[in-house]
PDB file of C-alpha atoms in Angstrom:
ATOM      1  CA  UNK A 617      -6.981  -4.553  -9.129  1.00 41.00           C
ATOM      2  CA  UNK A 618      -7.124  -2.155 -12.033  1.00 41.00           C
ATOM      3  CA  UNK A 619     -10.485  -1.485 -12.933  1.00 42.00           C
ATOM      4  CA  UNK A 620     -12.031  -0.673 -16.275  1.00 42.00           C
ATOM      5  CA  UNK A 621     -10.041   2.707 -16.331  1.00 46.00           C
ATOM      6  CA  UNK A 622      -9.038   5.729 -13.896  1.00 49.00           C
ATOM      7  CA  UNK A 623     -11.436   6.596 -11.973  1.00 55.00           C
ATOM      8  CA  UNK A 624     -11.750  10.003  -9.423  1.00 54.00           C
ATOM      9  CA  UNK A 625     -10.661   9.279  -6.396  1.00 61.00           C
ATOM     10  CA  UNK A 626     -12.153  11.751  -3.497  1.00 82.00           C
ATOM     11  CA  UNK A 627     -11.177   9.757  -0.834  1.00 94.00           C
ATOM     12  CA  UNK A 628      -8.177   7.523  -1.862  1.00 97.00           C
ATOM     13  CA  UNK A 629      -7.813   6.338   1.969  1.00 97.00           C
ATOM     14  CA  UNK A 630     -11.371   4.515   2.226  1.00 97.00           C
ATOM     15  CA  UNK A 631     -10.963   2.793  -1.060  1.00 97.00           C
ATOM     16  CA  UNK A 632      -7.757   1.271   0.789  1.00 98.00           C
ATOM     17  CA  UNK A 633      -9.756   0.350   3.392  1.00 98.00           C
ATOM     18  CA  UNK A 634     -12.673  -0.976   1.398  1.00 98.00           C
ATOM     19  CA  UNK A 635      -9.792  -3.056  -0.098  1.00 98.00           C
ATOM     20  CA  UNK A 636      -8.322  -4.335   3.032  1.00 98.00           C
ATOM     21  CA  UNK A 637     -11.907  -5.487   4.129  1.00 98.00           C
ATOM     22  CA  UNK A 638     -11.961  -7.847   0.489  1.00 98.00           C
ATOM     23  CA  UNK A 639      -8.432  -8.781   1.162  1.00 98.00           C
ATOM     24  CA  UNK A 640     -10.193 -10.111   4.728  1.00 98.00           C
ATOM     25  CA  UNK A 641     -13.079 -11.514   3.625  1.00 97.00           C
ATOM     26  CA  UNK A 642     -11.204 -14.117   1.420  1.00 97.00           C
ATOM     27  CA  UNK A 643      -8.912 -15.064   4.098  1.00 96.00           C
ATOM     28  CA  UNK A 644      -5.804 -12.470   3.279  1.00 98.00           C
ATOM     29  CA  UNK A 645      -4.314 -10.164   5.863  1.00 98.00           C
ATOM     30  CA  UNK A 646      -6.090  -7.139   5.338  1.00 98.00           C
ATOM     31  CA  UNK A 647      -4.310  -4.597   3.807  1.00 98.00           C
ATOM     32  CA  UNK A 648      -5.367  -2.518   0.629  1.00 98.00           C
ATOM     33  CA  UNK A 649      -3.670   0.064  -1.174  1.00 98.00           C
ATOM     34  CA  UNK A 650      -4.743   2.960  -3.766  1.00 98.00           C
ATOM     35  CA  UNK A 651      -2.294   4.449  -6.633  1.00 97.00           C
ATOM     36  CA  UNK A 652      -3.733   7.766  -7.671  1.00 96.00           C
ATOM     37  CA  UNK A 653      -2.421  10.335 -10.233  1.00 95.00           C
ATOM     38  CA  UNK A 654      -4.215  13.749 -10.352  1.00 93.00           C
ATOM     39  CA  UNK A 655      -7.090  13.023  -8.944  1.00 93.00           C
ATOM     40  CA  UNK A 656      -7.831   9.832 -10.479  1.00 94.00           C
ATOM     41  CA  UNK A 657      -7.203   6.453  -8.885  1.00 95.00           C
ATOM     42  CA  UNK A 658      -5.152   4.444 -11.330  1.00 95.00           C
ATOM     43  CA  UNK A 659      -4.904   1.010  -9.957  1.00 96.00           C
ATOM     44  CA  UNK A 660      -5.880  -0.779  -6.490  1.00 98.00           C
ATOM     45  CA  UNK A 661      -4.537  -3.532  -4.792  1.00 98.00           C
ATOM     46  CA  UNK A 662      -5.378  -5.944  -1.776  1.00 98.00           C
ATOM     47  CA  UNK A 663      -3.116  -8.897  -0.109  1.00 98.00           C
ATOM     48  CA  UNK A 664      -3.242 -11.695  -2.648  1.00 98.00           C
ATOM     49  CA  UNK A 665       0.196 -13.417  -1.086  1.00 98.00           C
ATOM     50  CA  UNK A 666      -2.447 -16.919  -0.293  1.00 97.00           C
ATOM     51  CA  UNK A 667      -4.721 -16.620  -3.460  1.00 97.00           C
ATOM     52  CA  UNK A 668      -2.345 -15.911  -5.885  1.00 98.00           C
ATOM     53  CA  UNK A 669       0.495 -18.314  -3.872  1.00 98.00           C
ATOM     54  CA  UNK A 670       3.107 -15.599  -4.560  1.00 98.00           C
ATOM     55  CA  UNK A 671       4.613 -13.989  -1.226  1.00 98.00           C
ATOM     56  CA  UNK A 672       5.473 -10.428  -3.069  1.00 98.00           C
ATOM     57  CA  UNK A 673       1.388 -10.131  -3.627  1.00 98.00           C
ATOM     58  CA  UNK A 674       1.070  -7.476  -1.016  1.00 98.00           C
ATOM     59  CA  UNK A 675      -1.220  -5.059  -1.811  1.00 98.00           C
ATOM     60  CA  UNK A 676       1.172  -2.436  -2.910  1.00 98.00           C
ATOM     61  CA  UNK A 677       2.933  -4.272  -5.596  1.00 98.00           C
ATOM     62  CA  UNK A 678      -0.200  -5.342  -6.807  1.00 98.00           C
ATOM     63  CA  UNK A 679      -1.427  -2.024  -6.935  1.00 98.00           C
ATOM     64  CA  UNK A 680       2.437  -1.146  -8.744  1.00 97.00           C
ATOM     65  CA  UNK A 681       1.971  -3.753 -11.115  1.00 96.00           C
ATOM     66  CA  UNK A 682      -1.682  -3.295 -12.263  1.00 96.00           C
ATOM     67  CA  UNK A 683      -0.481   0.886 -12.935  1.00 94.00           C
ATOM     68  CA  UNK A 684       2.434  -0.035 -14.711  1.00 92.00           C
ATOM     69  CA  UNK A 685       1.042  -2.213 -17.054  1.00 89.00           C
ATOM     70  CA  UNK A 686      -1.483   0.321 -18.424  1.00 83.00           C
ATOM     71  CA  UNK A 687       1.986   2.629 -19.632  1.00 78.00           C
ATOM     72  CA  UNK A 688       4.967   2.824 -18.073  1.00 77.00           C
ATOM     73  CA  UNK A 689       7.333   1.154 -14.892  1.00 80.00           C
ATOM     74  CA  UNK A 690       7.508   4.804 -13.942  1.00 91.00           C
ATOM     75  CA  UNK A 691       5.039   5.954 -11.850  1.00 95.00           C
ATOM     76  CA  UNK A 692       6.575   9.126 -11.223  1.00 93.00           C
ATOM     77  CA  UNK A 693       3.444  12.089 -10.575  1.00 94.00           C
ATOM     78  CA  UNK A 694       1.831   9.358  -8.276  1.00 96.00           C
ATOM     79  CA  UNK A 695       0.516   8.780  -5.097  1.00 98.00           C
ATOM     80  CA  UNK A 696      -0.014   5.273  -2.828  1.00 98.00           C
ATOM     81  CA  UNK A 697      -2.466   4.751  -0.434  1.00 98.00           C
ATOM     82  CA  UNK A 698      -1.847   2.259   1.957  1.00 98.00           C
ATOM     83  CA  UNK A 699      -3.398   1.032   5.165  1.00 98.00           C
ATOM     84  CA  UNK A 700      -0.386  -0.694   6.488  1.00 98.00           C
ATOM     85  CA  UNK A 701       2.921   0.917   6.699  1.00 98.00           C
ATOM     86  CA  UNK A 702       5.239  -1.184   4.343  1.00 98.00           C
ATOM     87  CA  UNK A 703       7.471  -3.553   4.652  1.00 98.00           C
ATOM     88  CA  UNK A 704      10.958  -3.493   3.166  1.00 98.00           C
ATOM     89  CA  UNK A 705       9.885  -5.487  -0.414  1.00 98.00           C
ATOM     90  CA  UNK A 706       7.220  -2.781  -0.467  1.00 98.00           C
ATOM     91  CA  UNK A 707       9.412   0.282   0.471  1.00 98.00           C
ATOM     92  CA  UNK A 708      11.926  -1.214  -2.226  1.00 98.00           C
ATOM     93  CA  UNK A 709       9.063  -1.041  -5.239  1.00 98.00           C
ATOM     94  CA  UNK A 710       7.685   2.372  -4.125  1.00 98.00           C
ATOM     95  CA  UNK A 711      10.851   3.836  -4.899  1.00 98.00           C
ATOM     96  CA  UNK A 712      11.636   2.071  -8.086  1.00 97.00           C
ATOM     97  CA  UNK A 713       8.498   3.231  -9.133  1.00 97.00           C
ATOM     98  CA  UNK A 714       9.492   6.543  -8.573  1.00 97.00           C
ATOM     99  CA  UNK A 715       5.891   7.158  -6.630  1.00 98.00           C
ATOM    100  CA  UNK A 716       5.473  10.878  -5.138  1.00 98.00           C
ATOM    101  CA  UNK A 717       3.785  10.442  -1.878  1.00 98.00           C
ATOM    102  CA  UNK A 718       2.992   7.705   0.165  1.00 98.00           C
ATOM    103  CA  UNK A 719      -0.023   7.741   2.628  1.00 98.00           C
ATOM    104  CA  UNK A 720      -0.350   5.058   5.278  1.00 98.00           C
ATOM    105  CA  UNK A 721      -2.823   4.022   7.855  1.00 98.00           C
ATOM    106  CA  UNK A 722      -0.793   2.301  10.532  1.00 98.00           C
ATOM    107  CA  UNK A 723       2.611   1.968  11.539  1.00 98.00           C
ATOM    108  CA  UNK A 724       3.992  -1.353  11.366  1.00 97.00           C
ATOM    109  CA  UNK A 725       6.938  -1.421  14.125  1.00 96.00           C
ATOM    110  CA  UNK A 726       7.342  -5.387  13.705  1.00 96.00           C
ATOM    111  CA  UNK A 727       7.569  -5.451   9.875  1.00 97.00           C
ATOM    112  CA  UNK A 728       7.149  -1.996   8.537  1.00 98.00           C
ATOM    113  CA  UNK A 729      10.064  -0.257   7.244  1.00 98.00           C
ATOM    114  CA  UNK A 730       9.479   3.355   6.709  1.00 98.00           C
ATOM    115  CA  UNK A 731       9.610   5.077   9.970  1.00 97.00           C
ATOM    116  CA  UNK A 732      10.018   1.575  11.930  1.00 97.00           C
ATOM    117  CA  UNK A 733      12.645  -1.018  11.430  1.00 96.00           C
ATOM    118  CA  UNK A 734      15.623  -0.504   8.145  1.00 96.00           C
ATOM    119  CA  UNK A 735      13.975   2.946   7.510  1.00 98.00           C
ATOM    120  CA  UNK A 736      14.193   2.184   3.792  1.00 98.00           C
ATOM    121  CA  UNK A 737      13.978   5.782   2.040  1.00 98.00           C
ATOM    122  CA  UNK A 738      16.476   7.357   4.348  1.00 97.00           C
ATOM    123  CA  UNK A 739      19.256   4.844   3.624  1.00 96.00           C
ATOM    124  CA  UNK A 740      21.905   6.051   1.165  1.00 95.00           C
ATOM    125  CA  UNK A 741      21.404   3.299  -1.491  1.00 94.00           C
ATOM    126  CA  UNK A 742      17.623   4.502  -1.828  1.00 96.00           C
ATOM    127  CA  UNK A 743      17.715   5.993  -5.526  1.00 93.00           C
ATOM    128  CA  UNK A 744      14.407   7.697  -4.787  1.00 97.00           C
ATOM    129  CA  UNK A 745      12.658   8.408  -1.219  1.00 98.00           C
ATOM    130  CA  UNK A 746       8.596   9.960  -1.556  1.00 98.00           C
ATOM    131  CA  UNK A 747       7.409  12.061   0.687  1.00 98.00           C
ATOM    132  CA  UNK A 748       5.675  10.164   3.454  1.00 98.00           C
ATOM    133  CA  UNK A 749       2.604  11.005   5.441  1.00 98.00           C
ATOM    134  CA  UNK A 750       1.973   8.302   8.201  1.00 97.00           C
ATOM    135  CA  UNK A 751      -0.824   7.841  10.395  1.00 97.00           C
ATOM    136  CA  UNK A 752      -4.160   8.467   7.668  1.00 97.00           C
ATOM    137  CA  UNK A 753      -6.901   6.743   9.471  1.00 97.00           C
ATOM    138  CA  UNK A 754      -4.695   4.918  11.270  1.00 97.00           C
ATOM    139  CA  UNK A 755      -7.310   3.632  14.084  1.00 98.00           C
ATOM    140  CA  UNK A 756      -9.857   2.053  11.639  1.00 97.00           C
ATOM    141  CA  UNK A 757      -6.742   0.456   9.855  1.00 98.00           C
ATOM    142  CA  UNK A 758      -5.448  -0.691  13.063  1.00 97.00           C
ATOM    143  CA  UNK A 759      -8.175  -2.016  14.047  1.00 97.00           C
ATOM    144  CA  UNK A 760      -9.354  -3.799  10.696  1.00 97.00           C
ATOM    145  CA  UNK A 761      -5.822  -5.760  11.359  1.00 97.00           C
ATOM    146  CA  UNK A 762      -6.586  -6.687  15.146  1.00 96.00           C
ATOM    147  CA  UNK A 763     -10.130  -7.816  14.497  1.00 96.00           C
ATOM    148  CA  UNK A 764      -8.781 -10.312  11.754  1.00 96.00           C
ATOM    149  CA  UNK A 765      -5.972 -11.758  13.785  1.00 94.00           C
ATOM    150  CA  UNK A 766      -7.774 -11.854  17.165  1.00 92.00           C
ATOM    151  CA  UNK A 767     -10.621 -13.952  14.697  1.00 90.00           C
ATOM    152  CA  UNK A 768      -7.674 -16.224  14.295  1.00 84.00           C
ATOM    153  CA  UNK A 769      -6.815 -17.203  17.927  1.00 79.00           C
TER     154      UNK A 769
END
């Protein structure tokens, strides 16, 4: 969640990932996410949906809703990091937000919807669509999410 204030962020990806390990450790799916505006990391988020018993907790609309409520529902200038591409809820947010870029670890075909499934941004209701870069450390993020549901078998 949003810290104490913005901090720099030199590698945006591996505080995901540090995020999707806490998200893990208490039992979530792990996936962790990174908002970042010029250099500075804003907000972070980790899957909450069990803790918080709230099923829109992923960790990108917690990272959405801890940078909006330091100023503004428009987080136009800024850029997610996430280690799971997102889901449709997810994709929905990111472009109300009005976020920049997105950066994500894996692909998701099952339940992501960016380059897999609906395809959110390049539908003609999208309002807004960020530039996308999939694929940013996707092994370790693949892997973080195999080791915690193979744990569960």
């Amino acid at each position: 969640m949003a810290g104490d204030g913005p901090i720099a962020g030199d590698d945006p990806m591996g505080l995901a990932l540090d995020e999707a390990r806490l998200a893990a450790a208490s039992g979530e799916v792990p996936v962790g996410a990174v908002l970042v505006r010029d250099g500075l990391v804003l907000a972070t988020g980790r899957n909450r949906p069990r803790i918080d018993s709230d099923p829109t907790a992923h960790a990108e609309i917690v990272a959405i809703r801890a940078a909006a409520a330091i100023g503004t529902e428009r987080l136009s200038g800024c850029d997610l990091y996430v280690t799971l591409e997102p889901c449709a809820m997810c994709a929905a947010a990111i472009s109300f937000a009005r976020i920049r870029r997105l950066y994500y670890g894996a692909a998701d075909p099952k339940g992501g919807a960016v380059e897999n499934g609906i395809r959110f941004f390049g539908a003609p209701t999208c309002h807004h669509a960020p530039e996308v870069y999939g694929g940013i450390r996707e092994r370790e993020a693949g892997d973080l999410l195999r080791a915690f549901f193979q744990a569960r078998r």
